[in-house]
CSV table of C-alpha atoms and ligand atoms in Angstrom, one decimal:
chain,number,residue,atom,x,y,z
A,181,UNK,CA,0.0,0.0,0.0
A,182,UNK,CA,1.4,3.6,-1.2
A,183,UNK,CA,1.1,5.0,2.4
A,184,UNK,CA,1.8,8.6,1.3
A,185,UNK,CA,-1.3,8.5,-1.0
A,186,UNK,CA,-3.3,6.9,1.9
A,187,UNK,CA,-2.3,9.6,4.0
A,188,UNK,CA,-3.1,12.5,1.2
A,189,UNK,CA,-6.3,10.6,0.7
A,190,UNK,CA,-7.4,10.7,4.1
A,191,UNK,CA,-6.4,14.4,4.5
A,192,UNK,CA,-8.3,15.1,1.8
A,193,UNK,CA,-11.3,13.9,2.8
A,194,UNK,CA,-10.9,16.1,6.5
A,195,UNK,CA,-10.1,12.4,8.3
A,196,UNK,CA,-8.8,12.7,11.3
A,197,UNK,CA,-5.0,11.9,11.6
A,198,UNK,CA,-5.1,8.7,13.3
A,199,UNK,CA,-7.3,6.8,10.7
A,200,UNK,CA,-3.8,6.3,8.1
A,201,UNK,CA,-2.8,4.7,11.4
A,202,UNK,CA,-5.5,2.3,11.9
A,203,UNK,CA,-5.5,1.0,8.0
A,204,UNK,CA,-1.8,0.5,8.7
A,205,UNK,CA,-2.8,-1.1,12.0
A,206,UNK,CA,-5.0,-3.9,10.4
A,207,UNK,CA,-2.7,-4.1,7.0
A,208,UNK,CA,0.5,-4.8,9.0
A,209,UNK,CA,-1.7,-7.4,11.2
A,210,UNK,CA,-2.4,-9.2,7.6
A,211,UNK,CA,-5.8,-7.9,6.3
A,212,UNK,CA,-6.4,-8.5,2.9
A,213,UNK,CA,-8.8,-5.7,2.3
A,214,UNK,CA,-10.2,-2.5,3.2
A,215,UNK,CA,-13.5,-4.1,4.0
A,216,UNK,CA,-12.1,-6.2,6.4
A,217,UNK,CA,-11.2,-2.9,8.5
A,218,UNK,CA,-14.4,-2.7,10.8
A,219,UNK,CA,-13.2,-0.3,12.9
A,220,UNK,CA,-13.2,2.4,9.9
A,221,UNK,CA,-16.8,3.7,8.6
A,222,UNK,CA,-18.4,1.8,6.0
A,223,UNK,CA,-18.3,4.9,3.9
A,224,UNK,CA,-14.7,5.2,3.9
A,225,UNK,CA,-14.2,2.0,3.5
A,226,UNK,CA,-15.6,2.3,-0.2
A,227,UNK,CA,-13.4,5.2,-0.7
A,228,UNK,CA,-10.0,4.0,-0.3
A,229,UNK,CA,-11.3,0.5,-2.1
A,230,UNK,CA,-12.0,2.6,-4.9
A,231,UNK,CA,-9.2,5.6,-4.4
A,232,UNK,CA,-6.2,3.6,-2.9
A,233,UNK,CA,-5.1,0.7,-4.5
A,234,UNK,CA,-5.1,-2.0,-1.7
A,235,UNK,CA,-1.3,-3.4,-2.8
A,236,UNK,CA,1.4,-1.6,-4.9
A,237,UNK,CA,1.6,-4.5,-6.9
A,238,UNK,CA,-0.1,-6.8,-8.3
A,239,UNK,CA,0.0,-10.6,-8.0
A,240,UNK,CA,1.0,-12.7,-11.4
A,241,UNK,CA,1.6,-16.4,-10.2
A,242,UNK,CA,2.6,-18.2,-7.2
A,243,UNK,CA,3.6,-21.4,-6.6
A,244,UNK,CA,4.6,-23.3,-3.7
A,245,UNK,CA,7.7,-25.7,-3.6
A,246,UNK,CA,7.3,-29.7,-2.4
A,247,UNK,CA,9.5,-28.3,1.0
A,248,UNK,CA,6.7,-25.6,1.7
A,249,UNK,CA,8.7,-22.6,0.1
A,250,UNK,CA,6.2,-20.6,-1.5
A,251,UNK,CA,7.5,-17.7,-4.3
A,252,UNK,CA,5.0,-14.9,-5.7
A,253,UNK,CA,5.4,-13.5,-8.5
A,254,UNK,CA,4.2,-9.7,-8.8
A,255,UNK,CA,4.3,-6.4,-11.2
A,256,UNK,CA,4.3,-3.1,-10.5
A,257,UNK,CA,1.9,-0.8,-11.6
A,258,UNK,CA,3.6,0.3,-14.5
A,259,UNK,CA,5.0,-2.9,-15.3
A,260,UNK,CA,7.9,-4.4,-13.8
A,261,UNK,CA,8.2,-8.0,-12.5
A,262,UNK,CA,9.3,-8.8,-9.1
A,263,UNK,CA,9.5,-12.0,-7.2
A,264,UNK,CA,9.2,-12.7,-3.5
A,265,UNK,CA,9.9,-16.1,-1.5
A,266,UNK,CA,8.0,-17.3,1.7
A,267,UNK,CA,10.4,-20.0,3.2
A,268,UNK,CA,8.9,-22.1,6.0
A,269,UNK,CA,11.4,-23.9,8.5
A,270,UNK,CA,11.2,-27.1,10.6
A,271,UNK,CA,11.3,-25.0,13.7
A,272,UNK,CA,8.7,-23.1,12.9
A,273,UNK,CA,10.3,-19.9,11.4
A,274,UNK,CA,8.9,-18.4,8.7
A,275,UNK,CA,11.2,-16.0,6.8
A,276,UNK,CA,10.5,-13.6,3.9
A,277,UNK,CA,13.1,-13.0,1.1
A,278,UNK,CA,12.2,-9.8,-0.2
A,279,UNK,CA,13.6,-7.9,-3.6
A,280,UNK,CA,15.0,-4.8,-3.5
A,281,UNK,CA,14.9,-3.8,-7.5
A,282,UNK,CA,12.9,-5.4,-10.3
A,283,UNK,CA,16.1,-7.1,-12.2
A,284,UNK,CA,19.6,-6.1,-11.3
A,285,UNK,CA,22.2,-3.8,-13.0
A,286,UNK,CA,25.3,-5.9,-11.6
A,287,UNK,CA,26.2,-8.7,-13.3
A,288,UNK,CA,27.4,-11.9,-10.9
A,289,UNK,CA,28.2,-14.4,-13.3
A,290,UNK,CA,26.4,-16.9,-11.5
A,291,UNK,CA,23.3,-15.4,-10.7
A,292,UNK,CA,20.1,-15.9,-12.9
A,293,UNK,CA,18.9,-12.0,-11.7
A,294,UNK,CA,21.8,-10.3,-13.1
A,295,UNK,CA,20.8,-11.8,-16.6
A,296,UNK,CA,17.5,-10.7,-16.6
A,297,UNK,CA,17.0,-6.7,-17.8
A,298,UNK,CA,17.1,-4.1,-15.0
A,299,UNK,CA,14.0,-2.8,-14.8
A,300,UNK,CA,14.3,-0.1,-11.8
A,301,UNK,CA,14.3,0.2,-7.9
A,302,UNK,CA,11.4,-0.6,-6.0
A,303,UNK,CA,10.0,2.1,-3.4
A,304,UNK,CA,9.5,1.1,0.2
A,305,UNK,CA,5.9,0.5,-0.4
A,306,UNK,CA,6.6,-1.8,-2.9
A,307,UNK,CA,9.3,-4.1,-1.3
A,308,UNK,CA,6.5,-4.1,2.0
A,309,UNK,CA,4.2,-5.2,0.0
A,310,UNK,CA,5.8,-8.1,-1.0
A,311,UNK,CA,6.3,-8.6,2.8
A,312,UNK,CA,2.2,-8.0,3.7
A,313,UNK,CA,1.6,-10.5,0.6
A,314,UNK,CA,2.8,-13.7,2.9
A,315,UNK,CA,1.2,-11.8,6.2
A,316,UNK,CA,-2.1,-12.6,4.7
A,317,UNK,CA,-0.9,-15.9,4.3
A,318,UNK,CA,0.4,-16.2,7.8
A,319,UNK,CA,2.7,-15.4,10.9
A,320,UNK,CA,6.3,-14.5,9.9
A,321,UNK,CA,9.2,-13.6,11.9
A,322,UNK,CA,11.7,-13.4,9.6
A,323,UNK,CA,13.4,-11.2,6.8
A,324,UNK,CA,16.3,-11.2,4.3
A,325,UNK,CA,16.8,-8.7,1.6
A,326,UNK,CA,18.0,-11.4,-0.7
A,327,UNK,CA,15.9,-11.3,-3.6
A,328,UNK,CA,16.2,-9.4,-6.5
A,329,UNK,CA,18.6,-6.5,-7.0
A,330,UNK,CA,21.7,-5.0,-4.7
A,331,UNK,CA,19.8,-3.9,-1.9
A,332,UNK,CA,22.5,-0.4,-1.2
A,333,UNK,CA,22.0,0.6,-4.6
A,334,UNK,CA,18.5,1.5,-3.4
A,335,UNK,CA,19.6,2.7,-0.3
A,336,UNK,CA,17.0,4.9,1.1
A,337,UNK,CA,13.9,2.9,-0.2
A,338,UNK,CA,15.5,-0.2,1.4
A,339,UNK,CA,16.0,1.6,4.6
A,340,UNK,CA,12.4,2.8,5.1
A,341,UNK,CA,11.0,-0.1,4.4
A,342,UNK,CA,12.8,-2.1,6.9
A,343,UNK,CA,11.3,0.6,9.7
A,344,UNK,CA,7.9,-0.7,8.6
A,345,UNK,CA,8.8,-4.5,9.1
A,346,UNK,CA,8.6,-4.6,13.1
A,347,UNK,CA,4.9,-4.0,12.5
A,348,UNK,CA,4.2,-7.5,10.9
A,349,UNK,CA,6.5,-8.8,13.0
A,350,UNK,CA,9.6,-9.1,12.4
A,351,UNK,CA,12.3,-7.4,14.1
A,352,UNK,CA,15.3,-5.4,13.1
A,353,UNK,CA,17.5,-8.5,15.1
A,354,UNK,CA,15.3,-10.7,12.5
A,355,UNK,CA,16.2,-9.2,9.5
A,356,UNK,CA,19.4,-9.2,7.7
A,357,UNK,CA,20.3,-7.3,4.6
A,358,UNK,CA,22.7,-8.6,2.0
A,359,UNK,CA,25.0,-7.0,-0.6
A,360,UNK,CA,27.7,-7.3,-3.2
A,361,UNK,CA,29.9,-4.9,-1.0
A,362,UNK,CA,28.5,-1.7,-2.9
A,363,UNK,CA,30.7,0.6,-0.7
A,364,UNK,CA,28.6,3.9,-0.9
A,365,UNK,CA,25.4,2.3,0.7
A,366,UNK,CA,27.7,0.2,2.8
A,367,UNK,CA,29.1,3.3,4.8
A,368,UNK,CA,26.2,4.8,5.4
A,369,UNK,CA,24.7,1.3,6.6
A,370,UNK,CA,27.5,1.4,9.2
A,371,UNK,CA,27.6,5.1,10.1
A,372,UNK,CA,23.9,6.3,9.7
A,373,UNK,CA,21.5,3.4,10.6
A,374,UNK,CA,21.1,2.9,14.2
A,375,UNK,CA,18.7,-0.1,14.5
A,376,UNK,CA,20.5,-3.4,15.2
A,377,UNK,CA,19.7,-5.1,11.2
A,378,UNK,CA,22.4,-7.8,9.8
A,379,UNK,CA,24.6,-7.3,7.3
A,380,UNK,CA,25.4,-10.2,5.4
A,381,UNK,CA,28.3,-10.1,2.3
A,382,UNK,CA,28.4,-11.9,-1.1
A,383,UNK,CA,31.8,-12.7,-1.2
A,384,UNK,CA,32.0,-16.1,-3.2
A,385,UNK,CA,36.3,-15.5,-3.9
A,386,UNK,CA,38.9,-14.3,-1.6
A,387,UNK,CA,41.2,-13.9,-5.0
A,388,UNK,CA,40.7,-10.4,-6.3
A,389,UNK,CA,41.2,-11.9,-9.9
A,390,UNK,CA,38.5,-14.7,-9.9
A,391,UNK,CA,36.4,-12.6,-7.2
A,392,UNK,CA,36.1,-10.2,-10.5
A,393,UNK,CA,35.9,-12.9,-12.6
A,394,UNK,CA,32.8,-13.7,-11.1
A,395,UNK,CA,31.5,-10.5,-9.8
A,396,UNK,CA,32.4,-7.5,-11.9
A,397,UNK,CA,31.5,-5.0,-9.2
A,398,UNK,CA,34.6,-6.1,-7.5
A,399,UNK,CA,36.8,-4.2,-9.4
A,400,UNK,CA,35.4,-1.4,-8.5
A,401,UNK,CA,35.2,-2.0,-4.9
A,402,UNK,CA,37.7,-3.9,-4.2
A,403,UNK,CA,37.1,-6.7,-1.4
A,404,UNK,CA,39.5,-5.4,0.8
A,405,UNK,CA,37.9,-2.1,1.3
A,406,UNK,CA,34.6,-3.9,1.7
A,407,UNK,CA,35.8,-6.1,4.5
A,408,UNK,CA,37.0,-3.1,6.5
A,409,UNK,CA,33.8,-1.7,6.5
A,410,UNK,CA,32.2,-5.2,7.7
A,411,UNK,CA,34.9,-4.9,10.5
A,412,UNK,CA,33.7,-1.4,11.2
A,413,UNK,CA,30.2,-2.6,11.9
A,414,UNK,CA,31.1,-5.4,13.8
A,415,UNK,CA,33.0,-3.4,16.1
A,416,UNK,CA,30.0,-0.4,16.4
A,417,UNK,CA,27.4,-2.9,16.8
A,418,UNK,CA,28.7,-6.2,17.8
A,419,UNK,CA,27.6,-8.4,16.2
A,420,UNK,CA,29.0,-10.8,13.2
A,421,UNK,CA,28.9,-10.4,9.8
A,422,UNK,CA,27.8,-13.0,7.7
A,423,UNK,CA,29.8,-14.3,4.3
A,424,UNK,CA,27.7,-16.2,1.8
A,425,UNK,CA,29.3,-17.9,-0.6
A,426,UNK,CA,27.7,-19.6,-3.3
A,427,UNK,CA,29.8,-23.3,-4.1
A,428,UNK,CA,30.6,-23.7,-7.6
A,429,UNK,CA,32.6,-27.0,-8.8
A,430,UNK,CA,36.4,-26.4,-9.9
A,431,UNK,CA,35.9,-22.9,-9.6
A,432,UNK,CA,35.7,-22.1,-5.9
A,433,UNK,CA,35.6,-24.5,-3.9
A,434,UNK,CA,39.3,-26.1,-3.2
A,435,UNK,CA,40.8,-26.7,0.0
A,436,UNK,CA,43.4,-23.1,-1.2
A,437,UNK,CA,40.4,-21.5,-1.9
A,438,UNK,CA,38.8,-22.2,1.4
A,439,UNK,CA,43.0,-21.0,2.7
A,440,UNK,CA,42.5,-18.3,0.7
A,441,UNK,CA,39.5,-17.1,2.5
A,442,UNK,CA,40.7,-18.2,5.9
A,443,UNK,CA,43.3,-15.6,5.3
A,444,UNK,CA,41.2,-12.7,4.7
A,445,UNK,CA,38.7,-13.3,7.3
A,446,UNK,CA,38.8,-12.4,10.9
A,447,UNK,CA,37.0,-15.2,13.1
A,448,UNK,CA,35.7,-12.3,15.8
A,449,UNK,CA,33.9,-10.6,12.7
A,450,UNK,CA,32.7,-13.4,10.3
A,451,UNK,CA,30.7,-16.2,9.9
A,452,UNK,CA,30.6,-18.0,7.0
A,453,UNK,CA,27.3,-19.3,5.2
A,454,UNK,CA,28.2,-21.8,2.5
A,455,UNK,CA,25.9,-21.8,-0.8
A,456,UNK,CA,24.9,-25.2,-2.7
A,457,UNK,CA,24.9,-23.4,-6.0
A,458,UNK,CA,21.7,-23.6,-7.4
A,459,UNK,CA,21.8,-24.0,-11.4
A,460,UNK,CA,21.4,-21.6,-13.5
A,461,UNK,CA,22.6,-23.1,-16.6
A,462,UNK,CA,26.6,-21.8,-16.0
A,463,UNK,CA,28.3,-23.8,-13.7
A,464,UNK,CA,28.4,-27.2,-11.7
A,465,UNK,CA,27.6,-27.1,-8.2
A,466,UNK,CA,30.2,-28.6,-5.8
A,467,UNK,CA,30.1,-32.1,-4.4
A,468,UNK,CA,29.1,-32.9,-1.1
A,469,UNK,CA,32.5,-33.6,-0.3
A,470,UNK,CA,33.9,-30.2,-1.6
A,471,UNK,CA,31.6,-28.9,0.7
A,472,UNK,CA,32.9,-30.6,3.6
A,473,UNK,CA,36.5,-29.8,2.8
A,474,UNK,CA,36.0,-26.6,2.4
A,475,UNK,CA,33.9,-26.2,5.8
A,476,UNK,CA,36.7,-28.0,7.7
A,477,UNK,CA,39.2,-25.6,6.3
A,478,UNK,CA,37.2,-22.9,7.7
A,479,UNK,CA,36.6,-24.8,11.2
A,480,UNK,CA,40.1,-25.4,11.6
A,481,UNK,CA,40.8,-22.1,11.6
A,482,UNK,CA,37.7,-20.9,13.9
A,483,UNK,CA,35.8,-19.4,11.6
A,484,UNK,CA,32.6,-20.9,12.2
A,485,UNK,CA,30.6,-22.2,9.0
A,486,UNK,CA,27.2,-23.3,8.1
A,487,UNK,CA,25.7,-24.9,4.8
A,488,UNK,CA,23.4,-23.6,3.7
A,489,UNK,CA,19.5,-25.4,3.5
A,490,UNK,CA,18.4,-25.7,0.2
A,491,UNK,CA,15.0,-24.3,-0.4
A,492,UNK,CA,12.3,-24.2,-3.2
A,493,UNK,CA,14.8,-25.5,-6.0
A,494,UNK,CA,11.8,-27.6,-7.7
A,495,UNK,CA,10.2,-23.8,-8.2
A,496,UNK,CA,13.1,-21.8,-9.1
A,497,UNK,CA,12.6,-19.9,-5.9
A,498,UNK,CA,16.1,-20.6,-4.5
A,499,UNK,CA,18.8,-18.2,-4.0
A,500,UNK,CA,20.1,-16.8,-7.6
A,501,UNK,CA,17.5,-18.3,-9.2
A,502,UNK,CA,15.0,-15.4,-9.5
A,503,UNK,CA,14.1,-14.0,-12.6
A,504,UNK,CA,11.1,-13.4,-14.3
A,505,UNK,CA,11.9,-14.3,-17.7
A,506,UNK,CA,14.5,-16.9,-18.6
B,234,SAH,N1,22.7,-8.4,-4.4
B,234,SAH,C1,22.7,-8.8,-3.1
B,234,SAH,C2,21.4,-9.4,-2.6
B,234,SAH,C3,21.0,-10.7,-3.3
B,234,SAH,S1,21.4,-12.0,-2.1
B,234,SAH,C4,23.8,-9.8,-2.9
B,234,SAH,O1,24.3,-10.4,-3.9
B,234,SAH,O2,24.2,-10.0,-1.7
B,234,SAH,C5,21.3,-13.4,-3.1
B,234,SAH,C6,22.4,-14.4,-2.7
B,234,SAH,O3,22.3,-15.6,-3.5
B,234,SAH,C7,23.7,-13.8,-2.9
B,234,SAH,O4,24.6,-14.2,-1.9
B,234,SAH,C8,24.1,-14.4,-4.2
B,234,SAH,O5,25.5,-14.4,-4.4
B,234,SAH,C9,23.5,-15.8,-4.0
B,234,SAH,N2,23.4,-16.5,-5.3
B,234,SAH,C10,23.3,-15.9,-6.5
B,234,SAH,N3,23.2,-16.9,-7.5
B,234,SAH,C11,23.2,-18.0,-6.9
B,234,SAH,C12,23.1,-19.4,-7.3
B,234,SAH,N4,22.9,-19.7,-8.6
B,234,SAH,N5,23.2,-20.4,-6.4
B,234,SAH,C13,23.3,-20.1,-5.1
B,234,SAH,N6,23.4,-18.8,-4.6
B,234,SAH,C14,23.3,-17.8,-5.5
C-alpha cells in the first residue's frame, strides 16, 4: 500500500489523523482488504477500495515448492516484475526474502537475476508489499533482503521499508540485509543506521582476480575495502557479519580457496554461510564432499561455518535463481 497516497487521501477527505494509522494497523496485522477494516466507517471504507489501491503490486503467479517454500510473482503498476519467496522452517520460522529492484544492474556471473534486464528500484511501499503478501498468508518472523537486485543501490527505499517490518513482526535482530559490498550504501549502513539489522556479504572468492571474474562489481570496490567496512560494523554494533558464498565446482571450492579465505577473514567478525549453487545453466555445483573440505578448512581455523538449506529448487525460488523471464 502507497502510504503517502493513503495519508493524502485521508487528508483530503478532512479524516482525522489517526485513521492512516489504523488501515496500517489492520494491513501490518495481515488484512487482505479495506473491508475487512471494521473499525473504519463503512463509507470510507468504499473510498480508499475505490481511491487507494489495496497493494502496490499486483499478483502474477505463485507457486509453492514440495518443501513448503512458496515464491510470488508480482508487477508493479507500471510494469515491472518482481518475485518474493515465503520459506517455511522445521522450527517453525517463517522467513520472507524480499527484492530490492525489479532485475539487477550488476552482473554476478552466476546469478540468474543479473541476466535478466534491469527494470528499476522498488520504493519502500513496494518491497512491503511483498512482505504483507505472505502476512495474509500467515505469521512470519523473519526477513532477508536477498531477492532481486543489490539492496545499497537503493539505499534509502530499502532503509524505510525495513522501519515498517517490526509491525508485521519481524524485528530489526530478525532481519538481515545482504549485498555485493556496494561501498557507498555500505558506509552509510555502518555510520547512519542505528537499528540493530544484519549485514550479510556476497563474497563467493577471496582472490581479487576470480572474485572479478565472477562479480564485476569487485573491481570497482575492491574486497578489501569492503571487509574493512564489515569490520567497522562489527565493532559499532557487535555483532557478526555473515559471508555467503555460493559453491561452484572447480571454480571455488578447493581446499586453497577455502586457505584463501581463511586468510582474509577475521574469526571475531565473520561467519561464513556456505551456498549449494543452485543451477542456473553456467556452472556445476560442488560435491558434497567439496563442501565438507572446504567447511573443515574454515573450522580449523575458527571461523565458524554453516551450509546452507536448500530451499524451493523444484520452483526456481532458491537463491540466484529469480528472474522473471529466462
Ligand atoms: N545483491 C545482493 C542481494 C541478493 S542476495 C547480494 O548479492 O548479496 C542473493 C544471494 O544468493 C547472494 O549471496 C548471491 O550471491 C547468491 N546467489 C546468486 N546466484 C546463486 C546461485 N545460482 N546459487 C546459489 N546462490 C546464489
Amino acid at each position: 500500500m502507497d502510504l503517502a497516497l493513503l495519508e493524502r487521501t485521508l487528508a483530503e477527505r478532512g479524516e482525522p489523523g489517526y485513521r492512516a494509522y489504523q488501515v496500517w494497523e489492520w494491513s501490518s496485522r495481515g488484512a487482505a482488504s479495506y473491508e475487512e477494516m471494521t473499525t473504519l466507517p463503512k463509507a470510507l471504507r468504499a473510498t480508499l477500495t475505490e481511491s487507494v489501491p489495496f497493494s502496490t503490486l499486483e499478483l502474477v503467479t505463485e507457486r509453492e515448492s514440495r518443501d513448503g517454500t512458496v515464491k510470488a510473482l508480482f508487477r508493479t503498476h507500471d510494469g515491472h516484475s518482481v518475485e518474493a519467496v515465503l520459506m517455511r522452517y522445521r522450527d517453525g520460522r517463517r522467513s520472507v526474502c524480499l527484492s530490492a529492484q525489479s532485475g539487477c544492474p550488476l552482473t554476478c556471473t552466476f546469478c540468474a537475476t543479473g541476466a535478466m534486464r534491469f527494470g528499476r528500484n522498488l520504493t519502500a511501499s513496494e518491497i512491503v508489499d511483498q512482505a504483507l503478501h505472505f502476512r495474509r498468508l500467515e505469521q512470519i518472523d523473519h526477513a532477508v533482503y536477498m531477492g532481486m537486485g543489490e539492496p545499497f543501490l537503493n539505499f534509502d527505499e530499502v532503509i524505510t521499508s525495513t522501519r515498517r517490518l517490526p509491525d508485521l513482526g519481524i524485528t530489526h535482530r530478525r532481519t538481515t540485509i545482504s549485498t555485493v559490498g556496494w561501498m557507498p550504501g555500505l558506509r552509510r549502513f555502518v555510520d547512519d543506521v542505528d537499528q540493530p539489522i544484519r549485514l550479510a556479504l556476497s563474497l563467493h572468492a577471496a582472490d581479487p582476480a576470480k572474485r572479478s571474474e565472477l562479480m564485476p562489481v569487485n573491481d570497482r570496490y575492491p574486497l578489501a575495502d569492503v571487509l574493512a567496512e564489515c569490520r567497522r560494523y562489527v565493532e559499532l554494533r557487535r555483532r557478526k557479519v555473515f559471508v555467503e558464498y555460493v559453491m561452484l565446482g572447480g571454480i571455488n571450492d578447493s581446499a586453497a580457496d577455502a586457505r584463501a579465505l581463511v586468510s582474509v577473514l577475521d574469526p571475531r567478525a565473520f561467519k561464513v554461510n556456505l551456498i549449494p549453487y543452485n543451477p542456473t545453466g553456467m556452472y556445476e555445483g560442488s560435491s558434497r564432499q567439496a563442501i565438507e573440505r572446504f567447511k573443515s578448512v574454515l573450522e580449523r581455523a575458527r571461523i565458524p561455518a554453516t551450509v546452507r538449506l536448500t530451499r524451493g529448487r523444484d520452483i526456481e525460488a532458491a537463491c540466484g535463481q529469480l528472474a522473471s523471464v529466462r
